[in-house]
Short mmCIF file of C-alpha atoms in Angstrom, two decimals:
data_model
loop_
_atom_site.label_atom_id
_atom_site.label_comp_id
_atom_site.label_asym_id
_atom_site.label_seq_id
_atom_site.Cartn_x
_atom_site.Cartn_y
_atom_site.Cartn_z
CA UNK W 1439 -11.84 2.03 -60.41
CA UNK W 1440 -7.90 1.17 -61.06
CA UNK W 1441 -7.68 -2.16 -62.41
CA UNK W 1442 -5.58 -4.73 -60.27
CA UNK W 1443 -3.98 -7.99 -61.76
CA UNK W 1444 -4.42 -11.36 -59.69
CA UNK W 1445 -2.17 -14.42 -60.14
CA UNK W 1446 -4.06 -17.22 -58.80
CA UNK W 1447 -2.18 -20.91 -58.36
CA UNK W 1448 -4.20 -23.54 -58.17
CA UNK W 1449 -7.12 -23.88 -60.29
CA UNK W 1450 -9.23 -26.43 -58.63
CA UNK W 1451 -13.05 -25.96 -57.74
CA UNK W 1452 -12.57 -22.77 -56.07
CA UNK W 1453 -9.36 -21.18 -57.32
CA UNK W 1454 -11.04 -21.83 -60.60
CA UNK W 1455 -14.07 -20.07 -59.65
CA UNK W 1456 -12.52 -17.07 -58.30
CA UNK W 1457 -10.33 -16.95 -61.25
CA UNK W 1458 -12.97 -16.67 -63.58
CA UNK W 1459 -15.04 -14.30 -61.74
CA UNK W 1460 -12.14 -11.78 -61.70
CA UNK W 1461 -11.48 -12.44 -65.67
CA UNK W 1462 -15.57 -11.62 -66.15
CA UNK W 1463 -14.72 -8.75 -64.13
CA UNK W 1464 -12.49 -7.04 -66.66
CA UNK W 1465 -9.22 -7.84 -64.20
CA UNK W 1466 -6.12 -9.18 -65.77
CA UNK W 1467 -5.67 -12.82 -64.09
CA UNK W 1468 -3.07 -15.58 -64.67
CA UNK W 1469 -3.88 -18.99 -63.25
CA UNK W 1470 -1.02 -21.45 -62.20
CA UNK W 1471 -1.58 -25.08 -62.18
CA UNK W 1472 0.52 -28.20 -62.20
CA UNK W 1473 -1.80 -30.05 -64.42
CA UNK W 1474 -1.43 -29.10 -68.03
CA UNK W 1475 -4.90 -30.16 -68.94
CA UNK W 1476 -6.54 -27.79 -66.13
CA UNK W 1477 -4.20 -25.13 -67.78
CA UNK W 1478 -5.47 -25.41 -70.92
CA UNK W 1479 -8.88 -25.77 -69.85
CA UNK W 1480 -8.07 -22.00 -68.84
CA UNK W 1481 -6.11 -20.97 -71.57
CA UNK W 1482 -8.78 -18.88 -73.40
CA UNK W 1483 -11.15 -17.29 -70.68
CA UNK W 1484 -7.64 -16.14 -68.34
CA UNK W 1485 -5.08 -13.49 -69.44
CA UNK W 1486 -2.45 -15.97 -69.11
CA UNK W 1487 -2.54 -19.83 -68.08
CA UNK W 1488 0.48 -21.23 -66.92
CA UNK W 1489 1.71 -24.69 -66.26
CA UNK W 1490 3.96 -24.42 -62.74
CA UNK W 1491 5.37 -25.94 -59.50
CA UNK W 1492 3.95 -23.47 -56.60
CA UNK W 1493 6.41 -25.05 -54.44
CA UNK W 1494 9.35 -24.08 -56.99
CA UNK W 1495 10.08 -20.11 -55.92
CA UNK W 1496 12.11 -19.68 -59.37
CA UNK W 1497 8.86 -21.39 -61.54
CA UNK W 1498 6.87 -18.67 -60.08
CA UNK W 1499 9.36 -15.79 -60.76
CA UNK W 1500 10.11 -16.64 -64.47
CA UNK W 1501 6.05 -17.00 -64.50
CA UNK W 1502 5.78 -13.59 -63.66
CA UNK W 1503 3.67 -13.63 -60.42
CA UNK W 1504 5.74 -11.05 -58.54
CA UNK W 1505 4.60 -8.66 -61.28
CA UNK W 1506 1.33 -8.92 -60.26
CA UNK W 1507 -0.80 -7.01 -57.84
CA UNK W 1508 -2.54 -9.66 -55.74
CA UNK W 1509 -1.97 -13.45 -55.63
CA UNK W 1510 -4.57 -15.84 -54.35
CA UNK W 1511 -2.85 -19.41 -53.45
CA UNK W 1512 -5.98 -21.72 -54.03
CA UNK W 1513 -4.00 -24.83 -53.45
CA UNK W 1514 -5.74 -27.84 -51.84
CA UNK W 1515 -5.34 -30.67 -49.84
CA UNK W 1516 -1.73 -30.64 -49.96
CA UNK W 1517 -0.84 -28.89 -46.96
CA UNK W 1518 3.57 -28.44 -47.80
CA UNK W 1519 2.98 -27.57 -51.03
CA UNK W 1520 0.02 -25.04 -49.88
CA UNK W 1521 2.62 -23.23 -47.21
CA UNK W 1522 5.75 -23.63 -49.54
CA UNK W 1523 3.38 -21.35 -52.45
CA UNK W 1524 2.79 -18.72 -49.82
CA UNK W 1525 5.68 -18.20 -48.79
CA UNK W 1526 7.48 -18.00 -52.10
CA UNK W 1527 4.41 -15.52 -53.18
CA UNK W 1528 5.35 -13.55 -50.08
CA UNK W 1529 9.47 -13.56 -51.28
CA UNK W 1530 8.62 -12.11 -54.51
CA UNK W 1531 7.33 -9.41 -53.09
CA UNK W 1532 3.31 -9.83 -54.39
CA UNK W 1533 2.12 -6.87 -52.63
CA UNK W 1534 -1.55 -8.58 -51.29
CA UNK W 1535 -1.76 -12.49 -50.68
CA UNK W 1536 -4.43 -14.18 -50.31
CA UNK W 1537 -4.19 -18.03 -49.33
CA UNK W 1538 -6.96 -21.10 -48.95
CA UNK W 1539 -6.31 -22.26 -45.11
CA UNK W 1540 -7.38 -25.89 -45.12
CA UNK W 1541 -7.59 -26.21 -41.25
CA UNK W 1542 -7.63 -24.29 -38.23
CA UNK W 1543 -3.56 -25.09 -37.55
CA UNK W 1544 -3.10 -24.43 -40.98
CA UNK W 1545 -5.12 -20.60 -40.49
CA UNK W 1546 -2.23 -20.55 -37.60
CA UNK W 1547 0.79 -21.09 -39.76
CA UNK W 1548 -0.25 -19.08 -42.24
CA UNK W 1549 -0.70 -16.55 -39.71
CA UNK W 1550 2.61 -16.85 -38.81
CA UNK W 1551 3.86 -16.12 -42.79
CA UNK W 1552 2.54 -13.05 -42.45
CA UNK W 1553 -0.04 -13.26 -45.31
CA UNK W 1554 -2.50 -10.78 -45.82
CA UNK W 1555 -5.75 -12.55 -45.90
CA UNK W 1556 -6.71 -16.03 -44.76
CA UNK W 1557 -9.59 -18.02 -46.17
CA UNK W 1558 -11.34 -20.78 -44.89
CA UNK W 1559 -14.27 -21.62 -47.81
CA UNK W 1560 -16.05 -24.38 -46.70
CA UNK W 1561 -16.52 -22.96 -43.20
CA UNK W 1562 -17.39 -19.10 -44.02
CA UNK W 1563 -19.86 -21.23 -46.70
CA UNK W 1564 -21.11 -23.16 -44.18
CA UNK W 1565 -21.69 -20.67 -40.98
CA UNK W 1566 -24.03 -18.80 -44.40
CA UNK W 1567 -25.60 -21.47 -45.21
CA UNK W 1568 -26.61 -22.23 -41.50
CA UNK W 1569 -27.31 -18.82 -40.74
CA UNK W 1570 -29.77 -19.33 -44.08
CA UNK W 1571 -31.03 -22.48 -43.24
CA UNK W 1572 -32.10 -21.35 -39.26
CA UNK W 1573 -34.10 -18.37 -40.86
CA UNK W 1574 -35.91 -18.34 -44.33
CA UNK W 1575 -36.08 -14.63 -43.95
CA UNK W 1576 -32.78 -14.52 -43.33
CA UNK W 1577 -31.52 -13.85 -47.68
CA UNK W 1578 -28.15 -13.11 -47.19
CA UNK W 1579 -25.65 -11.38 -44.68
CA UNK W 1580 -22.50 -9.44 -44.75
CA UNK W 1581 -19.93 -9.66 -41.78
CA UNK W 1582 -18.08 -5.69 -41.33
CA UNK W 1583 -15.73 -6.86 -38.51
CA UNK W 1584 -16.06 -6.11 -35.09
CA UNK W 1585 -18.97 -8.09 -34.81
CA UNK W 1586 -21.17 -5.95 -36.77
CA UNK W 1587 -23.23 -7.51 -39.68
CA UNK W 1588 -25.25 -6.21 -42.44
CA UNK W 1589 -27.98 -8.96 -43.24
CA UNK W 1590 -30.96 -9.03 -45.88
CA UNK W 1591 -34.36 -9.75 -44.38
CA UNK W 1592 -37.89 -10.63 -46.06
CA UNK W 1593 -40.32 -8.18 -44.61
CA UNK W 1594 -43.33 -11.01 -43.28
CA UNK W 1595 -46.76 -10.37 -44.02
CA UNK W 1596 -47.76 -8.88 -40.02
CA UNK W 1597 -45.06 -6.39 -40.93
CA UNK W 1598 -47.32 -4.45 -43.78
CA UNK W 1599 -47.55 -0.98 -43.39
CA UNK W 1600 -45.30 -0.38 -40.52
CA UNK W 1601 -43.03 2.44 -40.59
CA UNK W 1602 -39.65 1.88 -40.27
CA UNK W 1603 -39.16 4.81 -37.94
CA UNK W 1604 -41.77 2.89 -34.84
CA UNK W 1605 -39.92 2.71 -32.43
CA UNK W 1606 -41.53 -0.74 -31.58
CA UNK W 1607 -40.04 -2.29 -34.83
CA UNK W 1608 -35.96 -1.98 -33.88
CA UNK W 1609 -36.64 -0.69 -30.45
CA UNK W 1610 -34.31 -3.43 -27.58
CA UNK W 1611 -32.41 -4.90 -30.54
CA UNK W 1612 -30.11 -2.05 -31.08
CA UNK W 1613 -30.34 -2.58 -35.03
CA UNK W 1614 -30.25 0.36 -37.34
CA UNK W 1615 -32.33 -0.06 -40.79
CA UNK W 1616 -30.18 0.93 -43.67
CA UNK W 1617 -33.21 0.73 -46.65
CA UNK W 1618 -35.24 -1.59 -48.57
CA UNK W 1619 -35.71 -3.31 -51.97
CA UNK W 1620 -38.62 -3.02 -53.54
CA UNK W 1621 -38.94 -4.45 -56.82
CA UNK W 1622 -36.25 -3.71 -57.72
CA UNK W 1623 -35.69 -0.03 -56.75
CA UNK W 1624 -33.55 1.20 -53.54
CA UNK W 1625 -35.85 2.78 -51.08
CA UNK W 1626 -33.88 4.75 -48.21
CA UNK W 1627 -35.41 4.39 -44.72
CA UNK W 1628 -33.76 7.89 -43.73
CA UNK W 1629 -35.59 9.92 -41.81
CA UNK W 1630 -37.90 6.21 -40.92
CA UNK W 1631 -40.81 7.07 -42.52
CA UNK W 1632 -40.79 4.38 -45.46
CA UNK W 1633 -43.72 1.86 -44.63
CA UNK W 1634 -43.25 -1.52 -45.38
CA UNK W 1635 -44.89 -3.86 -48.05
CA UNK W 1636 -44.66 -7.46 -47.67
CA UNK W 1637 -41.78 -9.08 -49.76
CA UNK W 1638 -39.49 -5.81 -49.38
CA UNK W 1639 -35.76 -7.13 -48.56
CA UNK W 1640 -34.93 -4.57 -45.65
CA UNK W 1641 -31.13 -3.93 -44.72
CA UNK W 1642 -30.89 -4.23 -41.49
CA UNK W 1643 -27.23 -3.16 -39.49
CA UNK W 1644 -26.38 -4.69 -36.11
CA UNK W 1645 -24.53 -7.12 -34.22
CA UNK W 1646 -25.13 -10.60 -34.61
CA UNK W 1647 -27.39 -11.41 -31.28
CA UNK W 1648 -29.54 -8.37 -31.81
CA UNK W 1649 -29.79 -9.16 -35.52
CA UNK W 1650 -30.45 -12.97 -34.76
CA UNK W 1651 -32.96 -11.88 -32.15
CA UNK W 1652 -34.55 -9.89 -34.54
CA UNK W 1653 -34.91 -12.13 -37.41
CA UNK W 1654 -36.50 -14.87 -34.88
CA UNK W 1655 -39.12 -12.57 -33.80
CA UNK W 1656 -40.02 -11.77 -36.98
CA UNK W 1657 -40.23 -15.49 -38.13
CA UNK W 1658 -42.25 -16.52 -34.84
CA UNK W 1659 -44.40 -13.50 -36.28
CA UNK W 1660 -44.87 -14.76 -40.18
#
């Protein structure tokens, strides 16, 4: 895979995070940050740390950013300086931005910049976490678009030995099963003749009614 370079400003709690990830990742990354002591926090796990105004477009240039392939404004909280750092990102011609929304009218205006991708972290955090919460079966889930999700399920105990393939397991949920986990190892269900142990994490594709439907019938079953 082609590595891609990231330019993240604003190195708080979760342009931090992100930062790092991508750095453990192999990817180059240069973090931006007002504060000089965040910056140097920084200084030796990032490619480059750099101590700039997000707001100030010619900061940013002599920075470098708009040499970079992707930029991900993680500013917080301060709402101008937030839409003033996208939109110089955008004039120097970063070919993917990413931006932190920090409310639904903010999502709008950014909209309206023309970024590439909008993120709103405490409330795609929190719809998981509920989604988590309402089912303990329920380990994780992946949204495709369209309203189609892939989500992780604990097989429950009155599930043992089914076959994937009976029709009375997916049949008037409209769900396709993808494969399983078991210890470890990737088990396909093609074909639906891979029974089911108790504890396997089955992949389960769908949309999110049928998949919710699903996942409470099998708890009410457990």
């Amino acid at each position: 895979m082609k590595r891609r370079s990231f330019a993240v400003i604003g190195l708080g709690t979760f342009g931090s995070t992100v930062a790092t990830e991508l750095a453990r990742f192999g990817n180059p990354v240069m973090g931006v940050d007002l504060d000089d002591k965040i910056v140097g926090r920084y200084a030796d796990v990032l490619s480059e740390a750099v101590i700039a105004d997000g707001r100030d477009e010619l900061a940013l240039r002599e920075a470098g950013v708009g040499n970079y392939d992707v930029a991900l404004v993680a500013i917080g909280e301060d709402l101008e300086a937030n839409i003033l750092c996208s939109m110089n990102v955008k004039m120097l011609g970063v070919k993917a931005i990413w931006v932190k929304a920090l409310s639904k009218t903010h999502h709008r205006i950014l909209s309206k910049i023309g970024v590439d991708r909008i993120v709103l972290p405490e409330q795609e955090v929190g719809q998981h976490i509920a989604q988590m919460l309402h089912n303990p079966l329920v380990r994780d889930y992946v949204s495709l678009g369209n309203g189609f999700h892939v989500v992780d399920l604990t097989v429950p105990e009155p599930l043992e030995g089914r076959a994937v393939g009976d029709v009375k397991l997916l049949s008037g949920y409209d769900l396709r099963a993808l494969g399983a986990m078991r210890e470890g190892e990737f088990l396909s269900c093609e074909g639906g003749e891979l029974r089911l142990k108790t504890g396997d994490k089955l992949l389960v594709l769908g949309r999110r009614a049928d998949l919710r439907r699903f996942g409470d019938d099998l708890l009410d079953e457990a």
